[in-house]
Coordinates of C-alpha atoms in Angstrom, one line a residue:
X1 CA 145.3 30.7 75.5
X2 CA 145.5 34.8 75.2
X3 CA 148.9 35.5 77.0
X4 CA 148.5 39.0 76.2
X5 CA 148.7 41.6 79.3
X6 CA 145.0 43.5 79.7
X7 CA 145.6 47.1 78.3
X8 CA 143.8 49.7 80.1
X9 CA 141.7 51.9 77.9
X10 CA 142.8 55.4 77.2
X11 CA 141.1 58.7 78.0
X12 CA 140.1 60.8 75.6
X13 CA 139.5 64.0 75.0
X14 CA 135.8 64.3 76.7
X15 CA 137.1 62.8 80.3
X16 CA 139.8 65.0 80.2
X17 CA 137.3 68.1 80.2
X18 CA 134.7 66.2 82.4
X19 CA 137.7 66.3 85.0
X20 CA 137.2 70.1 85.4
X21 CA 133.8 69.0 87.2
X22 CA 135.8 67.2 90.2
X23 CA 138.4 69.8 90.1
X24 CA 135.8 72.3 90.5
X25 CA 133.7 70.7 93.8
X26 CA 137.3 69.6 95.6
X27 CA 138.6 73.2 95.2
X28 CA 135.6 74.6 96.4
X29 CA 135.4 72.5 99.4
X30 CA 139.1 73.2 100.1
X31 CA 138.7 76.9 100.1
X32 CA 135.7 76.9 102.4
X33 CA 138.0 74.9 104.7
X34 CA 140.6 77.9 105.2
X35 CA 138.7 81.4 103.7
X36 CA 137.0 81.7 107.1
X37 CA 140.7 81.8 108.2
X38 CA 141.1 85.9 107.2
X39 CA 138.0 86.9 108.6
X40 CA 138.4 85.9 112.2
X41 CA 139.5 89.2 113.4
X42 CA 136.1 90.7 111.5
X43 CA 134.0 87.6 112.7
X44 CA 135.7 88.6 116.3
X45 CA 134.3 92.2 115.9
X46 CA 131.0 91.5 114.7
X47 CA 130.1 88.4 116.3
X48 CA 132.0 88.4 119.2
X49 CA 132.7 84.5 119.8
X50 CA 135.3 83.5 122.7
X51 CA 138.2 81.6 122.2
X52 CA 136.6 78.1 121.9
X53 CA 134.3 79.1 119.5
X54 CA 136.5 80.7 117.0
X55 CA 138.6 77.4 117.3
X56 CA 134.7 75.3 116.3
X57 CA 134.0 77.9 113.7
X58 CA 136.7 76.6 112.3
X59 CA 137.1 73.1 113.1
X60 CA 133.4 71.7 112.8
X61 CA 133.0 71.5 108.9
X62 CA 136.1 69.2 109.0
X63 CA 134.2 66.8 111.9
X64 CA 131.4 66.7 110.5
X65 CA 132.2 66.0 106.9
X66 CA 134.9 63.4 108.3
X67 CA 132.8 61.8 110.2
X68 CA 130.4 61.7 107.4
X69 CA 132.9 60.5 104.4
X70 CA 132.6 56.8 104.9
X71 CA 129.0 56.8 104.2
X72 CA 128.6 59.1 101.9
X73 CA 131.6 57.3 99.7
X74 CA 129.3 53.8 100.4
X75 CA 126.2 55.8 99.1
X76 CA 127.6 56.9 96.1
X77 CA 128.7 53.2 95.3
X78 CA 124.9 52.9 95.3
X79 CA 123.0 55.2 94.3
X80 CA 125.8 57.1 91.6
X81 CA 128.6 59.2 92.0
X82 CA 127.1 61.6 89.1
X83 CA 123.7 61.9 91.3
X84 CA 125.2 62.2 94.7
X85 CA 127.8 65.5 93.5
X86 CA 124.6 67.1 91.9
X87 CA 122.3 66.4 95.4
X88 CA 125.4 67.6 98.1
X89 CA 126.5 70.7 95.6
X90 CA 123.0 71.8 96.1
X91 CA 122.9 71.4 99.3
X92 CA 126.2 72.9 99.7
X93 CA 125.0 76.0 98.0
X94 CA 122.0 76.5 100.9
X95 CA 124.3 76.2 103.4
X96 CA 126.4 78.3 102.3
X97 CA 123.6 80.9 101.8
X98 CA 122.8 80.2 105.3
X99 CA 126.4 80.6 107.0
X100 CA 126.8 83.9 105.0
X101 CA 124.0 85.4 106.5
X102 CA 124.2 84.3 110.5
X103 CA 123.7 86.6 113.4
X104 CA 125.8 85.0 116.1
X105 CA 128.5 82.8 116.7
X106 CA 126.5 79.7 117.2
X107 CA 124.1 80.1 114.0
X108 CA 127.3 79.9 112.1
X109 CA 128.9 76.8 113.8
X110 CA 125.7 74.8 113.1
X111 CA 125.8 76.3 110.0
X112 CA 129.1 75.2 109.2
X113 CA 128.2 71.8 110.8
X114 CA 125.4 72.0 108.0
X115 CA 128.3 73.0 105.3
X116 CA 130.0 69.7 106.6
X117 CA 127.7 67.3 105.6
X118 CA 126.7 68.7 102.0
X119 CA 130.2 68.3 101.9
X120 CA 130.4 65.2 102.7
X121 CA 128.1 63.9 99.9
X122 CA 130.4 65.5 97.2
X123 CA 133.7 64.7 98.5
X124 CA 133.9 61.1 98.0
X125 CA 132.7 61.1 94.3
X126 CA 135.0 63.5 93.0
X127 CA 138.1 60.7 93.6
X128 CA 136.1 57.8 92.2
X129 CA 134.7 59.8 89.6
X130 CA 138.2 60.0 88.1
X131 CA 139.0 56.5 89.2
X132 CA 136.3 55.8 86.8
X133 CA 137.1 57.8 84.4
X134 CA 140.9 57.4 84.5
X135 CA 142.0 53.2 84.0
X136 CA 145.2 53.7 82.9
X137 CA 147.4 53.7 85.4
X138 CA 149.5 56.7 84.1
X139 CA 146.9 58.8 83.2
X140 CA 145.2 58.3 86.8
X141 CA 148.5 59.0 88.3
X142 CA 148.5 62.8 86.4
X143 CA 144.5 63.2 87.0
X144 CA 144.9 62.5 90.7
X145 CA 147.9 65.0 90.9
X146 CA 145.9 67.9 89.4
X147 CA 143.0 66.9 91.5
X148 CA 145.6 67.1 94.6
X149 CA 146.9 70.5 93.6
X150 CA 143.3 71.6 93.4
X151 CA 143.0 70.2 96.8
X152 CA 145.8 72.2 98.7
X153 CA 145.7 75.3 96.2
X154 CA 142.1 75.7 97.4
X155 CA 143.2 75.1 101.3
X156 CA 145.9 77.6 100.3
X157 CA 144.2 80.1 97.9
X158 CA 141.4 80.1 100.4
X159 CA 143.0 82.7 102.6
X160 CA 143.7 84.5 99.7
X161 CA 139.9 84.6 98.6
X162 CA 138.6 85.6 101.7
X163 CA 141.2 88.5 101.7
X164 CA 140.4 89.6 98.5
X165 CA 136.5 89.9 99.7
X166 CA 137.0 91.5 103.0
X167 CA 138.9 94.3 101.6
X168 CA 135.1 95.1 100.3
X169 CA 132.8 93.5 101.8
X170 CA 131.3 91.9 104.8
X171 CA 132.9 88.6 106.5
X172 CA 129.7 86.5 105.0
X173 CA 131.1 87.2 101.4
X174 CA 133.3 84.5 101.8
X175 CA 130.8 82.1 102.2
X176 CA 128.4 83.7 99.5
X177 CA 131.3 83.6 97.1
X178 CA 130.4 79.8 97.0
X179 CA 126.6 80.4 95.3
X180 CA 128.2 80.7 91.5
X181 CA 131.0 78.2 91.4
X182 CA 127.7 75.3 92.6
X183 CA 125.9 76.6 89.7
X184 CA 128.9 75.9 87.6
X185 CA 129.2 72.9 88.7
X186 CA 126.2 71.8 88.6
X187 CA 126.3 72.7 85.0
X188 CA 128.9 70.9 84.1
X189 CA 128.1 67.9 85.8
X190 CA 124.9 67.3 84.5
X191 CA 126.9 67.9 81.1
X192 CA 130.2 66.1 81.1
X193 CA 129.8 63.4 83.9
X194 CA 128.9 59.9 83.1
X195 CA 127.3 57.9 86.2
X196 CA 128.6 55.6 88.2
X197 CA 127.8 52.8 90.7
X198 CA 128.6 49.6 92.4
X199 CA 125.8 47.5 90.2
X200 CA 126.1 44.5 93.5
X201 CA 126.1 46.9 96.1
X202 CA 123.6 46.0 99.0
X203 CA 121.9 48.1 101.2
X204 CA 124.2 50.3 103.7
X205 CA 124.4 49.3 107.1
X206 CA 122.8 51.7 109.4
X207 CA 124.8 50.5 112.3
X208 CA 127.9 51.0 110.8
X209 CA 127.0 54.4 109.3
X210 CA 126.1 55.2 113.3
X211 CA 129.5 54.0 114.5
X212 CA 131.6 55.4 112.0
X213 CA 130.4 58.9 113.1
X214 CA 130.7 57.6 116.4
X215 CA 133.8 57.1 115.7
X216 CA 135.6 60.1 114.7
X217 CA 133.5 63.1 115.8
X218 CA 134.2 62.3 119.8
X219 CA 137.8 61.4 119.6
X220 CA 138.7 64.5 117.2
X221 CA 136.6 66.3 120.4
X222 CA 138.3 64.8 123.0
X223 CA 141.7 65.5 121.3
X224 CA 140.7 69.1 121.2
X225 CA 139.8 69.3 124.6
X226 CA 142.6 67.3 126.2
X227 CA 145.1 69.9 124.4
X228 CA 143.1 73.1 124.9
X229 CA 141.8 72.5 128.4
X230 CA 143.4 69.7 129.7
X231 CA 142.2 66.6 130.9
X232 CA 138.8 66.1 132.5
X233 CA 135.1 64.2 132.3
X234 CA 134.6 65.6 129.0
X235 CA 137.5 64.0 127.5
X236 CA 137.6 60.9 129.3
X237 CA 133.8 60.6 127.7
X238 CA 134.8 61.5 124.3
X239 CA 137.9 59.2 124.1
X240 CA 136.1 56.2 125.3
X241 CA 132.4 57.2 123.2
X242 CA 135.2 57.2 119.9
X243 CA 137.2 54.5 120.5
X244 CA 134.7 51.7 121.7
X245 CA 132.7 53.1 118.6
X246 CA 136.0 52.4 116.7
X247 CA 136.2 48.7 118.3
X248 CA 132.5 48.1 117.6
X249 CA 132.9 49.7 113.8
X250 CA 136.0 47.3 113.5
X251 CA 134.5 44.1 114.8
X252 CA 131.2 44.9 112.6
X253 CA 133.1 45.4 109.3
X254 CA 134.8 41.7 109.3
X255 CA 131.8 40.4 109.7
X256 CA 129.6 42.2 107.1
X257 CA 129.7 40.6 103.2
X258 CA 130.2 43.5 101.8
X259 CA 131.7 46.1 104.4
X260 CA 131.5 49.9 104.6
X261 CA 135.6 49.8 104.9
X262 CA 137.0 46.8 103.5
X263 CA 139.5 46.5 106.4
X264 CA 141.8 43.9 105.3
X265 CA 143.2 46.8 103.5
X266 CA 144.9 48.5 106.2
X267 CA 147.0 44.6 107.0
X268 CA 148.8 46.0 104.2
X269 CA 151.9 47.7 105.0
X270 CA 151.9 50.1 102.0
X271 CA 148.0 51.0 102.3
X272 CA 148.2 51.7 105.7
X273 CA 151.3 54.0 105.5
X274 CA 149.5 55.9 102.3
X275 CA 146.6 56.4 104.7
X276 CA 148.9 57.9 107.6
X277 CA 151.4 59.7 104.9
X278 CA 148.0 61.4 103.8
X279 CA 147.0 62.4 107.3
X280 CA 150.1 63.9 108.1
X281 CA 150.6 65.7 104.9
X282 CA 147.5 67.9 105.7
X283 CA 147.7 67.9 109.2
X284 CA 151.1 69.5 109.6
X285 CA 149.6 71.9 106.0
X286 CA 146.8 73.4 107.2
X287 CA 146.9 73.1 110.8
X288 CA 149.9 75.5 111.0
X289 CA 147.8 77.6 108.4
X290 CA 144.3 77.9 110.2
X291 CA 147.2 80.5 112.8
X292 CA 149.1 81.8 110.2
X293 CA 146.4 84.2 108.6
X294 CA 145.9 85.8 112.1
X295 CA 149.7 86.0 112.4
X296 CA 150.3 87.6 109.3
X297 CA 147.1 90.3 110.2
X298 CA 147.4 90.6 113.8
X299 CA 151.1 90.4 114.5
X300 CA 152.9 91.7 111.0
X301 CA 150.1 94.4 110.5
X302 CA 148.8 93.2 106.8
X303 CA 145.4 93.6 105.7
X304 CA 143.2 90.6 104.7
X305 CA 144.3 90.7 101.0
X306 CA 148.0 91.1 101.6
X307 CA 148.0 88.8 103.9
X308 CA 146.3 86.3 101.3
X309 CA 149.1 87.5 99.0
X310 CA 151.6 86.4 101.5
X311 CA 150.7 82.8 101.5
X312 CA 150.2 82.2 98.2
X313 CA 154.2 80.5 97.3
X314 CA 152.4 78.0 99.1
X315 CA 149.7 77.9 96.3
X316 CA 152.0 78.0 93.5
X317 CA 154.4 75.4 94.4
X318 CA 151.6 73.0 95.5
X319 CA 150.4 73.6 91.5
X320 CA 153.8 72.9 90.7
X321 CA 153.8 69.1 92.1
X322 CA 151.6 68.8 88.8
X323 CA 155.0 69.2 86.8
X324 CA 157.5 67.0 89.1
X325 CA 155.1 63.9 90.7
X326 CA 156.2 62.1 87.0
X327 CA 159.6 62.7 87.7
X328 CA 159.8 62.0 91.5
X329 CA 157.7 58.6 90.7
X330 CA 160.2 57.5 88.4
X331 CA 163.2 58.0 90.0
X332 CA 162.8 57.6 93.7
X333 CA 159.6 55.1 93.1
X334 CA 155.9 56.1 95.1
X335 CA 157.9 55.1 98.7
X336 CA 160.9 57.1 98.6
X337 CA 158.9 59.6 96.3
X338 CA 156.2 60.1 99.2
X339 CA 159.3 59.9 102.3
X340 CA 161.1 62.8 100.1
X341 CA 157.8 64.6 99.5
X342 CA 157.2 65.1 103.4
X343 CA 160.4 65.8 104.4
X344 CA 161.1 68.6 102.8
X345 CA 157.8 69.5 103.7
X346 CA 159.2 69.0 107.2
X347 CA 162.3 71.1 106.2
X348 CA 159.5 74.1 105.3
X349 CA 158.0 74.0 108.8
X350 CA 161.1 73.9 110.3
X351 CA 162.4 77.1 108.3
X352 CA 159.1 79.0 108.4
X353 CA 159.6 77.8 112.8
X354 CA 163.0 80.6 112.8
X355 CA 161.4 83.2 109.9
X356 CA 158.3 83.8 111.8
X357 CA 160.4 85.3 114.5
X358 CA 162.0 87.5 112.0
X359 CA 161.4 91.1 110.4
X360 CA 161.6 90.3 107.1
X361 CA 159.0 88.8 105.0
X362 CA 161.6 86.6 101.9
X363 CA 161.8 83.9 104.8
X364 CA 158.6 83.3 105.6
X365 CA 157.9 83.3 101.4
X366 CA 160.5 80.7 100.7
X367 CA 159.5 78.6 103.7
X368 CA 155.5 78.7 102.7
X369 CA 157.2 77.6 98.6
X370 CA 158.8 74.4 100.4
X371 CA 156.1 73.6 102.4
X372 CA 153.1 73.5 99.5
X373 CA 156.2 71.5 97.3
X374 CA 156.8 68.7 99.8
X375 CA 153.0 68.1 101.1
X376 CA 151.8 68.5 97.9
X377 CA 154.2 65.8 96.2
X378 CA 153.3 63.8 99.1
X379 CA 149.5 64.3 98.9
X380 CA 149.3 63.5 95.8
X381 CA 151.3 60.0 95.5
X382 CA 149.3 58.5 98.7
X383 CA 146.2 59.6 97.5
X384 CA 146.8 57.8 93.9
X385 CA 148.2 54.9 96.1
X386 CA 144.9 54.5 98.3
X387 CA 142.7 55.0 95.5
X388 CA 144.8 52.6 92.8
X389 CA 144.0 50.2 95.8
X390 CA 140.2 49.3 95.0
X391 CA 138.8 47.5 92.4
X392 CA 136.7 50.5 90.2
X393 CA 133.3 49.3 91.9
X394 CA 134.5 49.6 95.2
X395 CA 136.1 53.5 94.3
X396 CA 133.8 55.4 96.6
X397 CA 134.6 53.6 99.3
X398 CA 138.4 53.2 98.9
X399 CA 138.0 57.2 97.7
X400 CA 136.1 57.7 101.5
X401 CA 139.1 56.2 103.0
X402 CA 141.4 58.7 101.3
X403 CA 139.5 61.4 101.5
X404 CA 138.5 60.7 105.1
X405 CA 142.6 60.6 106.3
X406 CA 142.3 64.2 104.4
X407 CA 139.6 65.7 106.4
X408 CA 140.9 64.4 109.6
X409 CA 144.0 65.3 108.5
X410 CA 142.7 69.2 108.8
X411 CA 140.2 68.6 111.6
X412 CA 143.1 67.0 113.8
X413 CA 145.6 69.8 113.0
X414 CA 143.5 72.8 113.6
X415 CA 142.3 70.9 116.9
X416 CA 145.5 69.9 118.2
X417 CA 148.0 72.4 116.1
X418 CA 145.3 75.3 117.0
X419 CA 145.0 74.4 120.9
X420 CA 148.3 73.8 121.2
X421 CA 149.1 77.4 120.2
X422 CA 146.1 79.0 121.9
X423 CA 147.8 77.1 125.3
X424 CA 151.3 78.0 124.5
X425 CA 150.3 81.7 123.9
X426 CA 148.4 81.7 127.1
X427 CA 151.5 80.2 128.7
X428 CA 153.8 82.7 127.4
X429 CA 151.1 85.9 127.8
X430 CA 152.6 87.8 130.9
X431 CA 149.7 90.4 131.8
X432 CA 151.7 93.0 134.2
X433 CA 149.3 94.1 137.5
X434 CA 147.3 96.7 137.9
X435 CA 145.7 95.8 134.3
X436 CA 142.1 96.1 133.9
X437 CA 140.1 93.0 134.4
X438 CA 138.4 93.4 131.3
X439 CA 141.4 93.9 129.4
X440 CA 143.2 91.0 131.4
X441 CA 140.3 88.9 130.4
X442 CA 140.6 90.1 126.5
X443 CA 144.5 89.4 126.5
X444 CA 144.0 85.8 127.9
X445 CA 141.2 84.5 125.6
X446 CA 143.1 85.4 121.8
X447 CA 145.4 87.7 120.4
X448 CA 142.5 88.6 118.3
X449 CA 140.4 89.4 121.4
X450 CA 143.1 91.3 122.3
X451 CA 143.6 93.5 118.9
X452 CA 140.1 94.4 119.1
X453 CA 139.8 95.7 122.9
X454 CA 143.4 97.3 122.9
X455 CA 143.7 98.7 119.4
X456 CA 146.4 101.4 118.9
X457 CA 145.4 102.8 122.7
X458 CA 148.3 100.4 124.2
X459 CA 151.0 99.8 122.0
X460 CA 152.9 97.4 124.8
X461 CA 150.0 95.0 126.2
X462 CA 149.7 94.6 122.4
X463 CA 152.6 94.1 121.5
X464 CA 153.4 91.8 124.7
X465 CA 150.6 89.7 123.0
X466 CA 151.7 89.9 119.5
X467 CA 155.1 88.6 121.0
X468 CA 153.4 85.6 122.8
X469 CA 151.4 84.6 119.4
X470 CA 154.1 84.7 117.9
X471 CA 156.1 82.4 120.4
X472 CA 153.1 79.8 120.0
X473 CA 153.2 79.9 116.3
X474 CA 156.7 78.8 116.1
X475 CA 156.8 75.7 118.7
X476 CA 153.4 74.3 116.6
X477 CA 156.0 75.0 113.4
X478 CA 158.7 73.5 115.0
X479 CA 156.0 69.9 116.3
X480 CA 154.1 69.9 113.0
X481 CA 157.8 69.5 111.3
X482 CA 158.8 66.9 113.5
X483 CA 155.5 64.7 112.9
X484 CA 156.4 65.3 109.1
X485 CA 159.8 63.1 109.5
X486 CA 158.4 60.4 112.0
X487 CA 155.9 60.3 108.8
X488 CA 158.5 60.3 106.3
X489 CA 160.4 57.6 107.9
X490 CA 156.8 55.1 108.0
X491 CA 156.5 56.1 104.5
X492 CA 160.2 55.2 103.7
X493 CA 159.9 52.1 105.5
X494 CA 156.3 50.7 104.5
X495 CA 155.3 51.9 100.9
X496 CA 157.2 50.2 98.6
X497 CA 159.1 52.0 95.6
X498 CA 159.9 50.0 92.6
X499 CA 156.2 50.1 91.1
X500 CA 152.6 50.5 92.1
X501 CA 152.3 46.9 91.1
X502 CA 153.5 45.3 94.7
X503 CA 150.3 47.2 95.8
X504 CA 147.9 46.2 93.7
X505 CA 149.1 42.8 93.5
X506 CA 149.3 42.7 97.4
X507 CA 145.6 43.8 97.4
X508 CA 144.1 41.4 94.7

């Protein structure tokens, strides 16, 4: 009998290139998940959208491709991971075409809706086309950390994009900006990937593909609404549409043979607690972000591409988790690693919490550096721990499950960071009497609203606003920190951290 241990084979030269093509679409998809963030105050201006629809502008690509990710990561088990990233970059390319051209407010948010689910079909073959190309363990580990730092460079380069282009052009340049990065992608793809599929996969399950939407989309709404508007029919509806959905997807998925989510995966402590560490991670990231932007235009007076500028020790130190995830794996182990990873992240929210509220700007830099450290160590190690999970024909749907957390982790933190801010700047706003209706009405809806009616005519109602923004911005700070350590303390608890092996033994 052969006693000896299954080596893995080693990449080579060729995947190593071919990962540029995954690299490439999750980037891509991460920037057009925070460049719209700079151009609010010229989307405000030109389009005139109220509050709420500034918040679904922003929000709706992250539903809908949440909502989405399940079944897309099941189809491209089918039907290829190569061929489903060439059909959704095309598509994303025509949306994108679409979105940089609208004439009102809601053209663009069913626009970005469309966005959402070309989205959706690329997403979930980028992570199982590098579980696929990737077996060894190690090398995974590093290909899943760059993929990662291309994840939350794009969410934080985006802002910096968009700035770049607004300083020149229109607000739809940051959507048009998409057109030649699909073409290169598409090159490259059809170049350097291999394909990929489940060869027994059945036939998806219609029902479940419903339900799973079902699902997600309502609750994320009724989240939204319970925080911006407080509680009424509309939320009652959507929390009880999402979670009977939930209970019906749940019930369904034991009793399929091959389910869309394999759910016996969440029994497991450490799967589970890679799931919410992933979540959290990008929740607490890009939820504070999606404000930040504004802040750093409306309230400290940069313009869009300074105000990119400003974020980007965010950017650079979430590249830098490339260097240290090795490091931080082998000496703490993937638990402690992940617990470490969002508490400092916590630590960064905390600080940029107290420099927001300051004159200087070296505060709020060093904050943004530990913040894109910490999630970014974080991200990465959960996201290599969910995906390490699945046997390789299952990785689009173990990859759906990762990448899903991600998007909800961005939908449920501008939706819940954003209208928590939006109330607690409302609650803060004191408009003195005898101000004009219209300009009442202005202050009360957003600080953006505000900057456009008031201008420089008012210095005080503008800067009694700016004061209440800011005020908002640093209690979301302060509870996006917090989450971070309740997160850091499940990670601590429930991953384990001598080797990845507990998982994948626990699993198979």
């Amino acid at each position: 009998m052969n006693s000896m241990p299954h080596v893995p084979p080693q990449a080579g030269r060729r995947e190593w290139i071919a990962l540029i093509v995954p690299i490439l679409a999750v980037t891509l998809l991460a920037i057009d998940g925070t460049v719209l963030y700079m151009a609010v105050p010229a989307l405000t201006a030109d389009l005139a959208p109220t509050a709420t629809q500034i918040l679904w502008i922003g929000d709706i690509y992250s539903f809908v491709l949440a909502g989405l990710l399940v079944t897309m990561g099941n189809l491209a088990d089918r039907i290829g991971r190569k061929r489903l990233l060439i059909i959704g970059s095309l598509a994303f390319g025509v949306a994108s075409v679409i979105a940089a051209f609208a004439p009102s407010a809601e053209v663009l948010i069913a626009s970005r809706a469309l966005l959402g689910i070309a989205g959706a079909t690329v997403m979930p073959s980028t992570l199982s086309i590098i579980r696929n190309l990737f077996h060894d363990p190690i090398q995974r580990t590093r290909a899943i950390a760059i993929w990662s730092a291309g994840a939350m460079a794009g969410g934080a380069i985006g802002p910096l994009v968009g700035g770049a282009l607004l300083e020149f052009f229109w607000w739809g340049s940051v959507f048009l900006i998409n057109v030649p990065v699909i073409v290169l992608i598409l090159v490259l793809g059809l170049w350097l990937l291999p394909e990929s599929r489940n060869p027994n996969a059945g036939k998806i399950d219609l029902l479940s593909a419903l339900l799973s939407v079902l699902a997600i989309v309502p609750l994320v709404y009724a989240i939204k609404q319970a925080v911006g508007s407080g509680l009424g029919w509309p939320v009652l509806a959507g929390a009880l549409i999402g979670l009977g959905s939930a209970w019906l997807f749940v019930r369904r998925q034991r009793g399929l043979k091959t389910p869309m989510v394999d759910i016996s995966l969440f029994r497991i402590p450490a799967f589970s607690g890679a799931v919410a560490a992933n979540t959290l991670s990008i929740f607490a990231f890009l939820g504070v972000l999606f404000f930040f932007s504004q802040y750093l235009q409306l309230v400290r007076g940069y313009s869009p591409f300074w105000a990119g500028m400003a974020e980007m020790p965010a950017t650079i130190a979430s590249l830098a988790v490339v260097a240290v995830v090795g490091l931080a794996l082998s000496k703490l182990g993937r638990g402690r690693a992940i617990a470490a990873g969002l508490f400092v992240g916590a630590l960064g929210l905390a600080a940029l919490g107290v420099t927001e509220g300051l004159p200087h700007y070296l505060g709020i830099g060093l904050s943004l550096a530990v913040i894109g450290l910490g999630t970014g160590l974080a991200m990465t190690l959960s996201t290599d721990a969910v995906v390490a999970a699945a046997p390789p024909e299952r990785a689009g749907a173990a990859a759906s499950i990762s990448e899903t957390a991600y998007e909800l982790g961005i939908a449920l933190g501008i939706a819940v960071l954003g209208s928590l801010q939006t109330a607690l700047y409302r609650s803060r706003l004191e408009i003195p009497e005898g101000t004009s209706p219209e300009t009442a009405a202005a202050m009360q809806d957003s600080l953006a609203s505000a900057a456009g009616r008031l201008g420089e005519s008012n210095e005080a109602l503008l800067a009694m606003a700016q004061h209440a923004f800011t005020y908002g911005m640093q209690v979301a700070s302060f509870i996006a920190a917090a989450l971070l350590v309740v997160a850091a303390v499940l990670a601590a608890r429930l991953i384990p951290s001598d080797t990845t092996k507990e998982d994948t033994h626990a699993i198979h």
